Coordinates of C-alpha atoms in Angstrom, one line a residue:
Chain A
M1 CA 80.9 133.5 -91.9
A2 CA 78.5 130.7 -92.1
E3 CA 77.4 132.0 -95.5
K4 CA 80.9 132.1 -96.8
K5 CA 81.4 128.5 -95.7
S6 CA 78.3 127.3 -97.5
L7 CA 79.3 129.2 -100.6
R8 CA 82.7 127.5 -100.6
K9 CA 80.7 124.2 -100.3
E10 CA 78.6 125.1 -103.3
F11 CA 81.7 125.7 -105.3
T12 CA 83.7 122.6 -104.3
K13 CA 80.9 120.1 -104.5
G14 CA 80.9 120.4 -108.4
L15 CA 84.6 119.8 -108.6
I16 CA 84.8 116.2 -107.3
R17 CA 82.0 115.1 -104.9
E18 CA 79.2 115.9 -107.3
N19 CA 81.3 116.1 -110.5
P20 CA 78.7 116.5 -113.2
V21 CA 80.3 113.9 -115.6
M22 CA 81.9 111.3 -113.3
R23 CA 79.4 111.3 -110.5
L24 CA 76.0 112.7 -111.8
V25 CA 76.6 111.2 -115.3
L26 CA 75.3 114.4 -117.1
G27 CA 76.4 115.7 -120.4
T28 CA 77.8 112.4 -121.7
C29 CA 77.4 113.4 -125.5
P30 CA 79.9 116.2 -125.5
T31 CA 82.1 114.2 -123.1
L32 CA 82.4 111.5 -125.6
A33 CA 82.5 113.6 -128.8
V34 CA 84.8 116.5 -128.3
T35 CA 87.5 114.9 -126.1
T36 CA 89.8 113.9 -129.0
S37 CA 92.3 116.4 -127.8
I38 CA 93.0 118.4 -124.5
V39 CA 92.5 121.7 -126.4
N40 CA 89.1 120.7 -127.8
A41 CA 88.1 119.5 -124.3
L42 CA 89.2 122.7 -122.7
G43 CA 87.4 124.8 -125.3
M44 CA 84.2 122.9 -124.9
G45 CA 84.5 123.0 -121.1
I46 CA 85.1 126.7 -120.9
S47 CA 82.3 127.5 -123.4
A48 CA 79.9 125.3 -121.5
M49 CA 81.0 126.9 -118.1
I50 CA 80.4 130.4 -119.5
V51 CA 76.9 129.4 -120.6
L52 CA 76.2 127.7 -117.3
I53 CA 77.3 130.6 -115.1
C54 CA 75.4 133.2 -117.2
S55 CA 72.3 131.1 -117.5
N56 CA 72.4 130.2 -113.7
I57 CA 72.6 133.9 -112.8
V58 CA 69.8 135.0 -115.1
I59 CA 67.5 132.2 -114.2
S60 CA 68.0 132.6 -110.4
A61 CA 67.4 136.4 -110.8
L62 CA 64.1 135.7 -112.7
R63 CA 63.1 132.7 -110.7
K64 CA 60.2 134.6 -109.0
I65 CA 59.0 136.2 -112.2
I66 CA 58.9 133.1 -114.3
P67 CA 55.6 131.1 -113.8
S68 CA 56.4 127.5 -113.2
K69 CA 54.1 126.5 -116.1
V70 CA 56.4 127.9 -118.8
R71 CA 59.5 127.3 -116.7
I72 CA 61.2 124.9 -119.1
P73 CA 60.6 126.9 -122.4
A74 CA 61.8 130.1 -120.6
Y75 CA 64.9 128.3 -119.3
I76 CA 65.5 126.9 -122.9
V77 CA 65.3 130.4 -124.4
I78 CA 67.7 131.9 -121.8
I79 CA 70.2 129.1 -122.4
A80 CA 69.9 129.2 -126.1
S81 CA 70.6 132.9 -126.3
F82 CA 73.8 132.5 -124.2
V83 CA 74.8 129.6 -126.3
T84 CA 74.4 131.6 -129.5
I85 CA 76.4 134.6 -128.0
V86 CA 79.2 132.2 -127.0
Q87 CA 79.1 130.6 -130.4
M88 CA 79.5 134.0 -132.1
I89 CA 82.3 135.0 -129.8
V90 CA 84.2 131.7 -130.5
K91 CA 83.6 132.1 -134.3
A92 CA 85.1 135.6 -134.2
F93 CA 88.1 135.0 -131.8
V94 CA 88.9 131.3 -131.9
P95 CA 87.9 130.2 -135.4
A96 CA 89.9 126.9 -135.2
L97 CA 88.0 125.9 -132.1
D98 CA 84.7 126.5 -133.9
Q99 CA 85.9 124.2 -136.6
S100 CA 86.8 121.3 -134.4
L101 CA 83.8 121.5 -132.1
G102 CA 81.4 121.8 -134.9
V103 CA 77.8 121.1 -134.2
F104 CA 78.6 120.4 -130.5
L105 CA 78.9 124.1 -129.9
P106 CA 75.2 124.9 -130.6
L107 CA 74.3 121.6 -129.0
I108 CA 75.4 123.1 -125.6
V109 CA 71.7 124.1 -125.5
V110 CA 70.6 120.6 -124.9
N111 CA 73.5 119.7 -122.6
C112 CA 71.7 118.3 -119.6
I113 CA 74.2 119.8 -117.2
I114 CA 72.9 123.3 -118.0
L115 CA 69.1 122.6 -118.0
G116 CA 69.7 120.2 -115.1
R117 CA 71.4 122.8 -113.0
A118 CA 68.7 125.4 -113.9
E119 CA 66.0 123.0 -112.7
A120 CA 67.9 121.6 -109.7
F121 CA 69.7 124.6 -108.4
A122 CA 69.2 128.1 -110.1
G123 CA 65.4 127.8 -110.0
K124 CA 65.5 127.5 -106.2
N125 CA 68.5 129.4 -105.0
G126 CA 69.8 133.0 -104.9
V127 CA 71.9 134.7 -107.5
I128 CA 75.3 134.5 -105.9
A129 CA 74.9 130.9 -104.8
S130 CA 73.7 130.0 -108.4
A131 CA 76.7 131.7 -109.9
V132 CA 79.1 129.9 -107.6
D133 CA 77.2 126.7 -108.2
G134 CA 77.6 127.3 -112.0
L135 CA 81.4 128.1 -111.7
G136 CA 82.0 124.9 -109.6
M137 CA 80.0 122.6 -111.9
G138 CA 81.6 124.2 -115.0
I139 CA 85.1 123.7 -113.7
G140 CA 84.1 120.1 -112.7
F141 CA 82.9 119.5 -116.2
T142 CA 86.0 121.0 -117.8
I143 CA 88.3 118.8 -115.5
A144 CA 86.4 115.7 -116.4
L145 CA 86.6 116.5 -120.2
C146 CA 90.3 117.4 -119.9
C147 CA 91.0 114.0 -118.2
M148 CA 89.2 112.2 -121.1
G149 CA 91.0 114.4 -123.6
A150 CA 94.5 113.8 -122.0
V151 CA 94.1 110.0 -122.1
R152 CA 92.7 109.9 -125.6
E153 CA 95.2 112.5 -127.1
I154 CA 98.3 110.9 -125.5
I155 CA 97.5 107.3 -126.4
G156 CA 95.5 108.0 -129.6
A157 CA 97.6 110.8 -131.3
G158 CA 100.8 110.7 -129.4
T159 CA 100.7 114.5 -128.6
I160 CA 99.9 116.7 -125.6
L161 CA 98.0 120.0 -126.1
S162 CA 98.3 119.9 -129.9
G163 CA 96.6 122.9 -131.4
A164 CA 97.2 124.9 -128.2
E165 CA 98.2 127.9 -130.3
S166 CA 94.6 128.7 -131.3
L167 CA 93.6 129.1 -127.6
L168 CA 96.9 130.8 -126.4
S169 CA 97.0 133.3 -129.2
I170 CA 94.0 135.1 -127.5
A171 CA 96.2 135.7 -124.5
G172 CA 98.9 136.9 -126.9
I173 CA 101.2 134.0 -126.5
T174 CA 102.4 132.4 -129.7
G175 CA 105.0 129.8 -130.5
F176 CA 103.7 127.0 -128.3
D177 CA 101.7 124.4 -130.2
G178 CA 101.8 121.3 -128.1
I179 CA 104.4 118.6 -127.6
T180 CA 104.7 115.6 -129.9
L181 CA 105.4 112.5 -128.0
I182 CA 105.4 110.0 -130.9
G183 CA 106.6 111.6 -134.1
E184 CA 105.6 110.5 -137.6
N185 CA 108.8 108.5 -138.2
S186 CA 109.2 106.8 -134.7
A187 CA 109.3 103.1 -134.3
I188 CA 105.8 102.9 -132.6
S189 CA 102.7 104.6 -133.9
P190 CA 99.9 106.0 -131.8
M191 CA 96.8 103.8 -131.2
T192 CA 94.5 105.9 -133.4
I193 CA 91.5 103.9 -132.2
F194 CA 91.6 105.9 -129.0
I195 CA 90.5 109.1 -130.7
L196 CA 87.9 107.3 -132.7
A197 CA 84.4 106.6 -131.5
P198 CA 85.1 103.2 -129.7
G199 CA 88.0 104.6 -127.9
G200 CA 85.7 107.4 -126.6
F201 CA 83.3 104.9 -124.9
F202 CA 86.2 102.8 -123.7
T203 CA 88.1 105.7 -122.1
F204 CA 84.9 106.9 -120.5
G205 CA 84.1 103.4 -119.1
I206 CA 87.5 103.0 -117.6
L207 CA 87.6 106.5 -116.1
M208 CA 84.2 105.8 -114.6
A209 CA 85.3 102.6 -113.1
C210 CA 88.2 104.5 -111.5
A211 CA 85.8 107.2 -110.2
N212 CA 83.8 104.4 -108.6
R213 CA 86.7 102.8 -107.1
I214 CA 87.6 106.2 -105.4
A215 CA 84.1 106.8 -104.4
E216 CA 83.8 103.4 -102.8
S217 CA 87.0 104.0 -100.8
K218 CA 85.3 107.0 -99.4
G219 CA 82.1 105.2 -98.6
K220 CA 80.0 106.9 -101.4
P221 CA 77.7 104.9 -103.7
K222 CA 78.9 104.4 -107.3
A223 CA 77.8 106.6 -110.1
E224 CA 74.6 105.6 -112.0
L225 CA 72.7 107.0 -114.8
G226 CA 69.9 108.1 -112.5
C227 CA 66.8 110.0 -113.2
A228 CA 67.4 112.3 -110.4
A229 CA 69.7 114.5 -112.4
C230 CA 67.5 114.4 -115.6
P231 CA 65.9 117.8 -116.1
M232 CA 62.9 116.2 -117.5
A233 CA 62.3 113.9 -114.6
K234 CA 59.2 115.7 -113.3
N235 CA 57.3 115.1 -116.6
C236 CA 58.7 111.7 -117.2
A237 CA 56.0 109.2 -117.3
L238 CA 58.5 106.3 -117.5
L239 CA 59.6 107.2 -114.0
A240 CA 56.1 106.9 -112.8
K241 CA 55.6 103.6 -114.4
G242 CA 58.9 102.4 -113.0
E243 CA 60.3 101.5 -116.5
A244 CA 63.3 103.8 -116.7
C245 CA 66.2 104.0 -114.3
E246 CA 65.8 100.5 -113.0
E247 CA 69.5 100.5 -112.4
K248 CA 69.1 102.7 -109.4
K249 CA 66.5 100.5 -107.8
E250 CA 68.4 97.4 -108.4
G251 CA 71.5 99.0 -107.0
T252 CA 69.7 99.6 -103.7
E253 CA 68.3 96.2 -103.7
V254 CA 71.6 94.4 -103.9
Chain B
M1 CA 39.3 137.1 -114.7
K2 CA 41.3 134.5 -112.8
K3 CA 41.4 132.4 -115.9
F4 CA 42.8 135.3 -117.9
K5 CA 45.5 135.8 -115.4
E6 CA 46.4 132.2 -115.4
Y7 CA 46.9 132.2 -119.2
A8 CA 48.1 135.7 -119.7
A9 CA 50.9 136.0 -117.2
P10 CA 53.0 133.0 -118.5
T11 CA 52.4 134.1 -122.1
V12 CA 53.6 137.7 -121.4
V13 CA 56.6 136.7 -119.4
L14 CA 57.7 134.2 -122.0
L15 CA 57.1 136.8 -124.8
I16 CA 59.2 139.4 -122.9
I17 CA 62.1 136.9 -122.3
C18 CA 62.0 135.9 -126.1
V19 CA 62.1 139.6 -127.2
V20 CA 65.0 140.4 -124.8
A21 CA 66.9 137.4 -125.9
A22 CA 66.4 138.3 -129.6
L23 CA 67.6 141.9 -129.0
L24 CA 70.6 140.7 -127.1
L25 CA 71.5 138.3 -130.0
A26 CA 71.1 141.1 -132.5
V27 CA 73.4 143.3 -130.7
T28 CA 76.1 140.6 -130.3
N29 CA 75.7 139.6 -134.0
D30 CA 76.3 143.3 -135.0
V31 CA 79.5 143.4 -132.9
T32 CA 80.9 140.0 -134.0
A33 CA 79.8 139.7 -137.5
P34 CA 82.4 142.1 -139.0
K35 CA 85.1 140.4 -136.9
I36 CA 84.0 137.0 -138.2
A37 CA 84.1 138.3 -141.7
Q38 CA 87.6 139.7 -141.2
V39 CA 88.9 136.4 -139.7
N40 CA 87.6 134.4 -142.6
A41 CA 89.1 136.8 -145.2
E42 CA 92.5 136.7 -143.3
N43 CA 92.5 132.9 -143.3
E44 CA 91.7 132.8 -146.9
A45 CA 94.5 135.3 -147.7
N46 CA 97.0 133.3 -145.6
A47 CA 96.0 130.1 -147.3
R48 CA 96.4 131.7 -150.8
R49 CA 100.0 132.5 -150.0
E50 CA 100.7 128.9 -148.7
V51 CA 99.3 127.3 -151.9
F52 CA 101.0 129.7 -154.3
V53 CA 104.3 130.7 -152.6
V54 CA 105.9 132.3 -155.7
A55 CA 103.0 134.7 -156.2
A56 CA 103.6 138.3 -155.3
D57 CA 100.0 139.4 -155.3
F58 CA 96.6 138.1 -156.0
G59 CA 93.9 139.6 -158.3
E60 CA 90.2 139.9 -158.0
E61 CA 88.3 136.7 -157.6
T62 CA 85.7 135.4 -160.2
I63 CA 83.2 132.7 -159.6
T64 CA 82.5 130.4 -162.5
A65 CA 79.1 129.0 -163.6
D66 CA 79.8 125.8 -161.4
G67 CA 80.3 127.8 -158.3
I68 CA 84.0 127.4 -158.4
K69 CA 86.0 130.4 -157.0
L70 CA 89.1 131.5 -159.1
V71 CA 91.7 134.0 -158.0
P72 CA 94.5 134.9 -160.4
A73 CA 98.0 134.8 -158.8
L74 CA 100.2 137.6 -160.1
D75 CA 104.0 138.1 -160.2
A76 CA 105.8 141.2 -159.2
N77 CA 104.9 142.9 -162.5
G78 CA 101.2 142.1 -162.2
E79 CA 101.3 139.3 -164.9
T80 CA 99.1 136.4 -164.2
I81 CA 101.3 133.3 -163.4
G82 CA 98.5 130.9 -162.3
Y83 CA 95.3 130.6 -160.4
V84 CA 94.2 129.8 -156.9
V85 CA 91.0 127.7 -157.1
I86 CA 88.5 126.8 -154.4
T87 CA 86.5 123.6 -155.0
V88 CA 84.1 121.7 -152.8
E89 CA 83.8 117.9 -152.7
K90 CA 81.8 115.6 -150.5
G91 CA 84.0 113.9 -147.8
Y92 CA 83.3 111.4 -145.1
G93 CA 81.9 114.0 -142.6
G94 CA 80.3 116.5 -145.0
D95 CA 81.6 118.9 -147.5
I96 CA 85.3 119.5 -147.7
S97 CA 86.4 122.9 -149.4
V98 CA 89.9 122.7 -150.8
M99 CA 92.1 125.5 -152.1
T100 CA 94.5 124.5 -154.9
G101 CA 97.2 126.6 -156.5
V102 CA 97.6 125.8 -160.2
D103 CA 100.3 127.4 -162.5
L104 CA 99.7 128.2 -166.2
E105 CA 101.1 124.9 -167.2
G106 CA 98.4 123.1 -165.3
K107 CA 100.8 121.9 -162.5
V108 CA 99.7 122.0 -158.9
T109 CA 101.7 124.4 -156.8
G110 CA 100.1 123.6 -153.4
V111 CA 96.9 122.3 -151.8
K112 CA 95.2 123.2 -148.5
P113 CA 91.8 122.1 -147.2
L114 CA 90.0 125.1 -145.9
E115 CA 86.9 123.7 -144.2
M116 CA 86.3 120.1 -143.3
N117 CA 84.7 118.0 -140.6
E118 CA 86.6 114.7 -141.0
T119 CA 87.1 112.2 -138.3
P120 CA 90.0 113.3 -136.0
G121 CA 92.9 110.8 -136.3
L122 CA 91.8 109.4 -139.7
G123 CA 90.4 111.9 -142.3
A124 CA 91.7 114.9 -140.3
N125 CA 95.2 113.8 -141.1
A126 CA 94.6 115.3 -144.5
T127 CA 95.7 118.7 -143.2
K128 CA 99.2 117.3 -142.6
D129 CA 102.0 118.4 -144.9
S130 CA 103.2 114.9 -145.5
F131 CA 99.9 114.2 -147.3
L132 CA 99.4 117.6 -149.0
Q133 CA 103.0 117.8 -150.3
Q134 CA 102.3 114.8 -152.5
F135 CA 100.1 117.0 -154.8
V136 CA 102.8 119.5 -155.7
G137 CA 103.9 119.2 -159.3
K138 CA 101.1 116.8 -160.3
V139 CA 99.0 117.5 -163.4
A140 CA 95.4 116.9 -164.3
G141 CA 93.9 113.5 -163.7
I142 CA 95.6 112.7 -160.4
G143 CA 94.9 109.1 -159.1
V144 CA 94.6 107.7 -155.6
T145 CA 96.2 104.4 -154.5
K146 CA 96.6 102.5 -151.3
D147 CA 100.0 101.0 -152.4
A148 CA 103.2 102.6 -153.7
P149 CA 102.1 105.6 -155.8
E150 CA 103.1 105.6 -159.4
E151 CA 103.3 108.5 -162.0
N152 CA 100.8 111.2 -161.1
E153 CA 99.3 109.2 -158.3
I154 CA 99.1 110.0 -154.5
K155 CA 99.1 107.6 -151.6
A156 CA 95.8 107.5 -149.7
L157 CA 95.8 108.3 -146.0
T158 CA 95.5 105.1 -143.9
G159 CA 91.9 104.4 -143.0
A160 CA 90.7 107.5 -144.8
T161 CA 90.3 106.6 -148.4
I162 CA 87.1 108.6 -148.8
T163 CA 88.7 111.8 -147.5
S164 CA 91.8 111.2 -149.7
K165 CA 89.6 110.6 -152.8
A166 CA 87.5 113.7 -152.0
I167 CA 90.5 116.0 -151.8
T168 CA 92.0 114.6 -154.9
D169 CA 88.7 115.0 -156.8
A170 CA 88.6 118.6 -155.6
V171 CA 92.2 119.2 -156.8
N172 CA 91.4 117.6 -160.2
A173 CA 88.3 119.7 -160.5
A174 CA 90.4 122.8 -159.7
I175 CA 92.9 122.0 -162.5
E176 CA 90.0 121.4 -164.9
A177 CA 88.3 124.6 -164.0
M178 CA 91.4 126.5 -164.7
G179 CA 91.8 124.8 -168.0
G180 CA 88.4 125.9 -169.0
E181 CA 89.3 129.5 -167.9
N182 CA 92.4 129.5 -170.2
V183 CA 90.5 128.2 -173.3
G184 CA 87.6 130.6 -172.7
Chain C
M1 CA 70.5 106.2 -155.6
M2 CA 71.4 109.5 -154.0
Y3 CA 68.6 109.1 -151.4
L4 CA 69.5 105.4 -150.8
S5 CA 73.1 106.3 -150.1
I6 CA 72.1 109.1 -147.7
L7 CA 69.8 106.7 -145.9
L8 CA 72.4 103.9 -145.6
T9 CA 75.1 106.4 -144.5
A10 CA 72.9 107.7 -141.8
I11 CA 71.9 104.3 -140.5
L12 CA 75.3 102.4 -140.7
T13 CA 78.5 104.4 -141.4
A14 CA 77.7 107.6 -139.6
N15 CA 75.4 106.1 -137.0
F16 CA 74.2 108.9 -134.7
V17 CA 74.8 107.1 -131.5
L18 CA 77.8 105.0 -132.3
S19 CA 79.9 107.2 -134.3
K20 CA 78.6 110.8 -133.9
F21 CA 77.9 110.5 -130.1
L22 CA 74.5 112.1 -130.3
G23 CA 71.7 110.9 -128.2
I24 CA 73.8 109.0 -125.7
C25 CA 71.6 109.7 -122.7
P26 CA 68.6 107.7 -124.0
F27 CA 71.0 105.1 -125.4
L28 CA 72.5 104.3 -122.1
G29 CA 69.3 105.0 -120.0
V30 CA 66.5 103.3 -121.9
S31 CA 68.2 100.4 -123.6
K32 CA 67.8 98.0 -120.9
K33 CA 64.7 96.3 -122.2
L34 CA 63.8 95.5 -125.7
N35 CA 60.3 97.0 -125.7
T36 CA 61.3 100.3 -124.1
A37 CA 64.1 100.6 -126.5
V38 CA 61.8 100.1 -129.5
G39 CA 59.3 102.5 -128.1
M40 CA 61.8 105.2 -127.4
S41 CA 63.4 104.8 -130.9
A42 CA 60.1 105.0 -132.7
A43 CA 59.3 108.1 -130.9
V44 CA 62.8 109.5 -131.9
I45 CA 62.2 108.7 -135.6
F46 CA 58.9 110.4 -135.5
V47 CA 60.1 113.5 -133.8
M48 CA 63.3 113.8 -135.9
A49 CA 61.3 113.6 -139.2
L50 CA 58.7 116.1 -137.9
S51 CA 61.2 118.6 -136.6
T52 CA 63.2 118.5 -139.8
A53 CA 60.0 118.9 -141.9
V54 CA 59.1 122.1 -139.9
C55 CA 62.5 123.6 -139.1
Y56 CA 63.8 123.4 -142.7
P57 CA 61.4 126.0 -144.1
I58 CA 61.7 128.1 -141.1
N59 CA 65.5 128.1 -141.4
N60 CA 65.2 129.2 -145.0
I61 CA 63.0 132.2 -143.9
L62 CA 65.7 133.1 -141.3
I63 CA 68.5 133.0 -143.9
K64 CA 66.5 135.1 -146.3
N65 CA 66.1 137.8 -143.7
D66 CA 69.8 137.6 -142.6
L67 CA 68.7 136.2 -139.2
E68 CA 70.9 133.1 -139.2
Y69 CA 72.2 133.8 -135.7
L70 CA 68.7 133.0 -134.4
Q71 CA 68.9 129.4 -135.8
T72 CA 69.7 127.6 -132.6
I73 CA 67.1 129.4 -130.5
V74 CA 64.3 129.1 -133.1
C75 CA 65.0 125.5 -133.7
I76 CA 65.0 124.4 -130.1
L77 CA 61.8 126.3 -129.4
V78 CA 60.1 124.9 -132.5
I79 CA 61.1 121.4 -131.5
A80 CA 59.9 121.9 -127.9
A81 CA 56.6 123.3 -129.0
L82 CA 56.1 120.7 -131.6
V83 CA 56.7 117.8 -129.1
Q84 CA 54.2 119.3 -126.7
L85 CA 51.6 119.7 -129.5
V86 CA 52.1 116.2 -130.7
E87 CA 51.7 114.9 -127.1
I88 CA 48.5 116.8 -126.6
I89 CA 47.0 115.8 -130.0
L90 CA 48.0 112.1 -129.5
K91 CA 46.5 112.0 -126.0
K92 CA 43.2 113.5 -127.2
F93 CA 42.7 111.7 -130.6
M94 CA 44.8 108.6 -130.6
P95 CA 45.0 107.1 -127.1
P96 CA 46.5 103.8 -128.2
L97 CA 49.4 105.6 -130.0
Y98 CA 49.8 107.9 -127.1
N99 CA 50.2 104.9 -124.7
A100 CA 52.8 103.4 -127.0
L101 CA 54.8 106.6 -127.8
G102 CA 53.6 109.4 -125.6
I103 CA 55.5 108.6 -122.6
Y104 CA 58.8 109.0 -124.3
L105 CA 57.9 112.4 -125.9
P106 CA 58.8 114.7 -123.0
L107 CA 62.2 113.0 -122.7
I108 CA 62.9 113.7 -126.4
T109 CA 62.6 117.6 -126.3
T110 CA 66.0 118.0 -124.7
N111 CA 67.6 115.1 -126.7
C112 CA 70.6 116.4 -128.6
A113 CA 70.1 113.9 -131.4
V114 CA 67.0 115.7 -132.5
L115 CA 68.4 119.2 -132.4
G116 CA 71.6 117.6 -133.9
V117 CA 70.0 116.1 -136.9
V118 CA 68.2 119.4 -137.6
L119 CA 71.3 121.5 -137.4
L120 CA 73.4 119.0 -139.3
N121 CA 71.0 119.0 -142.2
F122 CA 71.6 122.7 -142.5
T123 CA 75.3 122.5 -142.5
E124 CA 75.4 119.6 -144.9
G125 CA 73.4 121.7 -147.3
Y126 CA 70.8 119.0 -148.1
T127 CA 67.6 119.8 -150.0
Y128 CA 64.2 119.5 -148.3
L129 CA 63.8 115.8 -149.4
Q130 CA 67.3 114.9 -148.7
S131 CA 67.0 116.3 -145.2
L132 CA 63.9 114.2 -144.6
V133 CA 65.7 111.1 -145.8
N134 CA 68.7 111.9 -143.7
S135 CA 66.5 112.4 -140.5
V136 CA 64.6 109.2 -140.9
G137 CA 67.9 107.4 -141.5
A138 CA 69.4 108.9 -138.4
G139 CA 66.3 107.8 -136.4
L140 CA 66.5 104.2 -138.0
G141 CA 70.2 104.2 -137.0
F142 CA 69.3 105.2 -133.5
M143 CA 66.8 102.3 -133.4
L144 CA 69.3 99.8 -134.8
A145 CA 71.8 100.7 -132.1
M146 CA 69.2 100.7 -129.4
V147 CA 67.9 97.3 -130.3
L148 CA 71.3 95.7 -130.8
F149 CA 72.4 97.2 -127.5
S150 CA 69.4 96.1 -125.5
G151 CA 70.4 92.5 -126.6
V152 CA 74.0 93.0 -125.4
R153 CA 72.8 94.4 -122.1
S154 CA 70.5 91.4 -121.4
R155 CA 73.5 89.2 -121.9
L156 CA 75.5 91.4 -119.5
E157 CA 73.0 90.8 -116.8
S158 CA 74.1 87.2 -116.2
C159 CA 77.8 87.9 -116.4
D160 CA 80.2 87.8 -113.6
I161 CA 81.7 91.3 -113.8
P162 CA 84.6 92.7 -111.8
K163 CA 83.3 94.8 -109.0
F164 CA 84.3 98.2 -110.1
L165 CA 83.2 97.7 -113.7
Q166 CA 79.7 96.8 -112.7
G167 CA 76.9 99.2 -113.8
L168 CA 77.8 102.0 -116.1
P169 CA 81.5 101.3 -116.8
I170 CA 80.8 97.9 -118.3
V171 CA 77.9 99.2 -120.3
L172 CA 80.2 101.9 -121.7
I173 CA 82.9 99.3 -122.6
A174 CA 80.2 97.2 -124.2
A175 CA 79.1 100.2 -126.2
S176 CA 82.7 100.6 -127.3
I177 CA 82.8 97.2 -128.8
V178 CA 79.4 97.7 -130.5
S179 CA 80.8 100.9 -131.9
L180 CA 83.9 99.1 -133.0
S181 CA 81.9 96.6 -135.0
F182 CA 80.0 99.5 -136.7
M183 CA 83.3 100.9 -137.9
G184 CA 83.3 97.9 -140.2
F185 CA 80.7 99.5 -142.2
T186 CA 83.0 102.3 -143.2
G187 CA 83.4 102.2 -147.0
L188 CA 80.3 99.8 -147.2
V189 CA 78.0 102.4 -148.8
E190 CA 80.8 103.5 -151.2
G191 CA 81.5 100.0 -152.2
L192 CA 77.8 99.0 -152.6
L193 CA 76.6 102.1 -154.5
G194 CA 79.8 103.3 -156.0
V195 CA 79.3 106.9 -155.0

C-alpha cells in the first residue's frame, strides 16, 4: 500500500508541484520555440514524453552496470537513440509534425529535462518508479507547452487546434482541423507578434509570474533558474566559484 | 591489474551500449524508411493534382541540368498539356521547394510550396490559398509588390517580403525551365 | 559577398538566441554579469566552430554509407568527446586560457545551440566553408545577445519590479523586448547586400 502511494506521488509531482517547465525551469528552448500552436506543443510534448519514459526505464535498469565515470556519455547515447527512433516514427506517420518541429525534434537529445531526470532520478531509483517519474514529468511538460501554445495560438493566430488533422488522422479521425476564431475577413486581425519570437518570451514570462503567484499562495518558493536541476551541475566549476546561479543565493538572502 | 579494470570496464560498457543502440536504430530505420518514402511520394502525387487540376495523369519525371524536376502533365488521351515543375529558392528560414504547374502557353495553373521552414505567422502564411491563388494565370516574369498589384504582379505577404520573393522567384524559374524544355 | 551575408544573417536577422530560441539556458543563467557573459560566449563560439569543423566531414561519410539516421547520435557524441578533449588539452598546455574559458566548457556539451548549429548547417545544405562561417556567425550572435542582455539585466537590478514579476518573469519580458528590437533587423541584410 505504502509503495502504491509513493508511486502516485512520483507521478503527480511532475504535473504541478515540480512541473519541469514552470517550477524547475527546464527545457526552456523547446518551450519557447515550438509553442506557436497547440498541435505543435502537443506533438513536441508527446515526443519528449516517449523519449523520457523509455530513457528513464533503460537508464534505471542499467544503473548498476554503467560505471559512474562514463555515466554522462552512456546516458547521452541511450537518449540519442530513442530520440532518433521517435524522429523516424514521426517522419513516417506524422510528416506534417516533422515539418513544423524541424530541428527541435532531434534537439530533444539536449533537452535538459531528459538528461536532468536521468541524473536526478533514473540513475538512483528502480525501473517502475523511474517509468512513473518519466510519465509524470512528460505529462507536466506537455501541459506546460500546451498552455503556452494555447495562449499564443489564440491571441497570435486567432485559431484553436489548427492543424489538428495531422495528429488525429493517426487515430483514424478526419474532418476536424481546428476552429477559426478570427477569420481572414473579420474586423479585427490576430496579434501576430504573439507567435513570433518576442511573443514567446513575453507569454512565458507572464505564465511564469502566474505560476509564482500560485506557488506563493501555497507557501512555496518561486521558480528560479537554479543549478540544482542542471544535469551538468556536478561538473560545473562556475558553481564552485559561486559565479553562476547567484539568483538562488540572493533569493534566500532577501 | 586494478588499473586495467578501472579503464577497461567503462570502455567495454560504453562500447556495448553504442553497439546495441546502433543495431536498434538500424532495425527501426529498416522498418520506417519504406514508409517515409511512401509518404513523401504520396504527398508529391497529391500536390501534383492540386497544381494541375485539369491533368488526367502524369508522366515520368525528368531532372534538368540545373537540378530542376519536370513532370509532364497528360490529358485523358495521354497528350502532354503542360508540366509540373519543382524548383528550390532560398527563403528566410532556409530553402523553400515550390511545385508549380505550367501549361503549354507558359501560364501558371497552380502553385504549392512543398517544403519550407518559414516563420509561423509571417512567412508560413505563404501556404494559404489567398496568397497562392494570385499566381494562377500569370506568365513569365512575375513581379512582387507591397501595394496594389498591377498586371502580372502579386501582392507580397505582410511582413514576409523575403518569403514572397523567394516563392515568386521559384515560380519564375519554373516557367523558364519549362520554356527551355519546349525549345530543346 | 555570400559569406558576408551568411555571417550577418546569423548574427542579426536569424539570431540564435533571440529569434531561433537556441541556447536559452545559458542566455538566462549566465547573463547576469558582463565578464561571465563574455567568457561563456567566447567558449560557445570556439566550440561551435570546432564541432562544425569536425562533424561536417563525419556527416558526409555517414551520408555516403546510407547511415544518415545515425546523424544525431554521432554528432552529439563527437561534440561531447571534443569538448572533453579540448578541456584536457587546455588544462595541460594553456592554463591561462583554461582559466578564462575552461570553466564554461562542461556546460556547453549539452547546450542545444551547439548541436543546433551543427544540424542546421546540414539541413541548409551549406558547403564546408559556409558552414564554418555560419557557425562563427551564430556564436557571435550569441555573444551579442548575451552582452546586450547583461547590460539590460544590470539595469533591472535597481528597478522597482512588481512582486510576482521579480526574478525570472521580468527577465523573460526584458528578453522579449530585446528580441523585438532584433526583429528590426529583418530585411537589413537583404537591403545592404542586395541578395
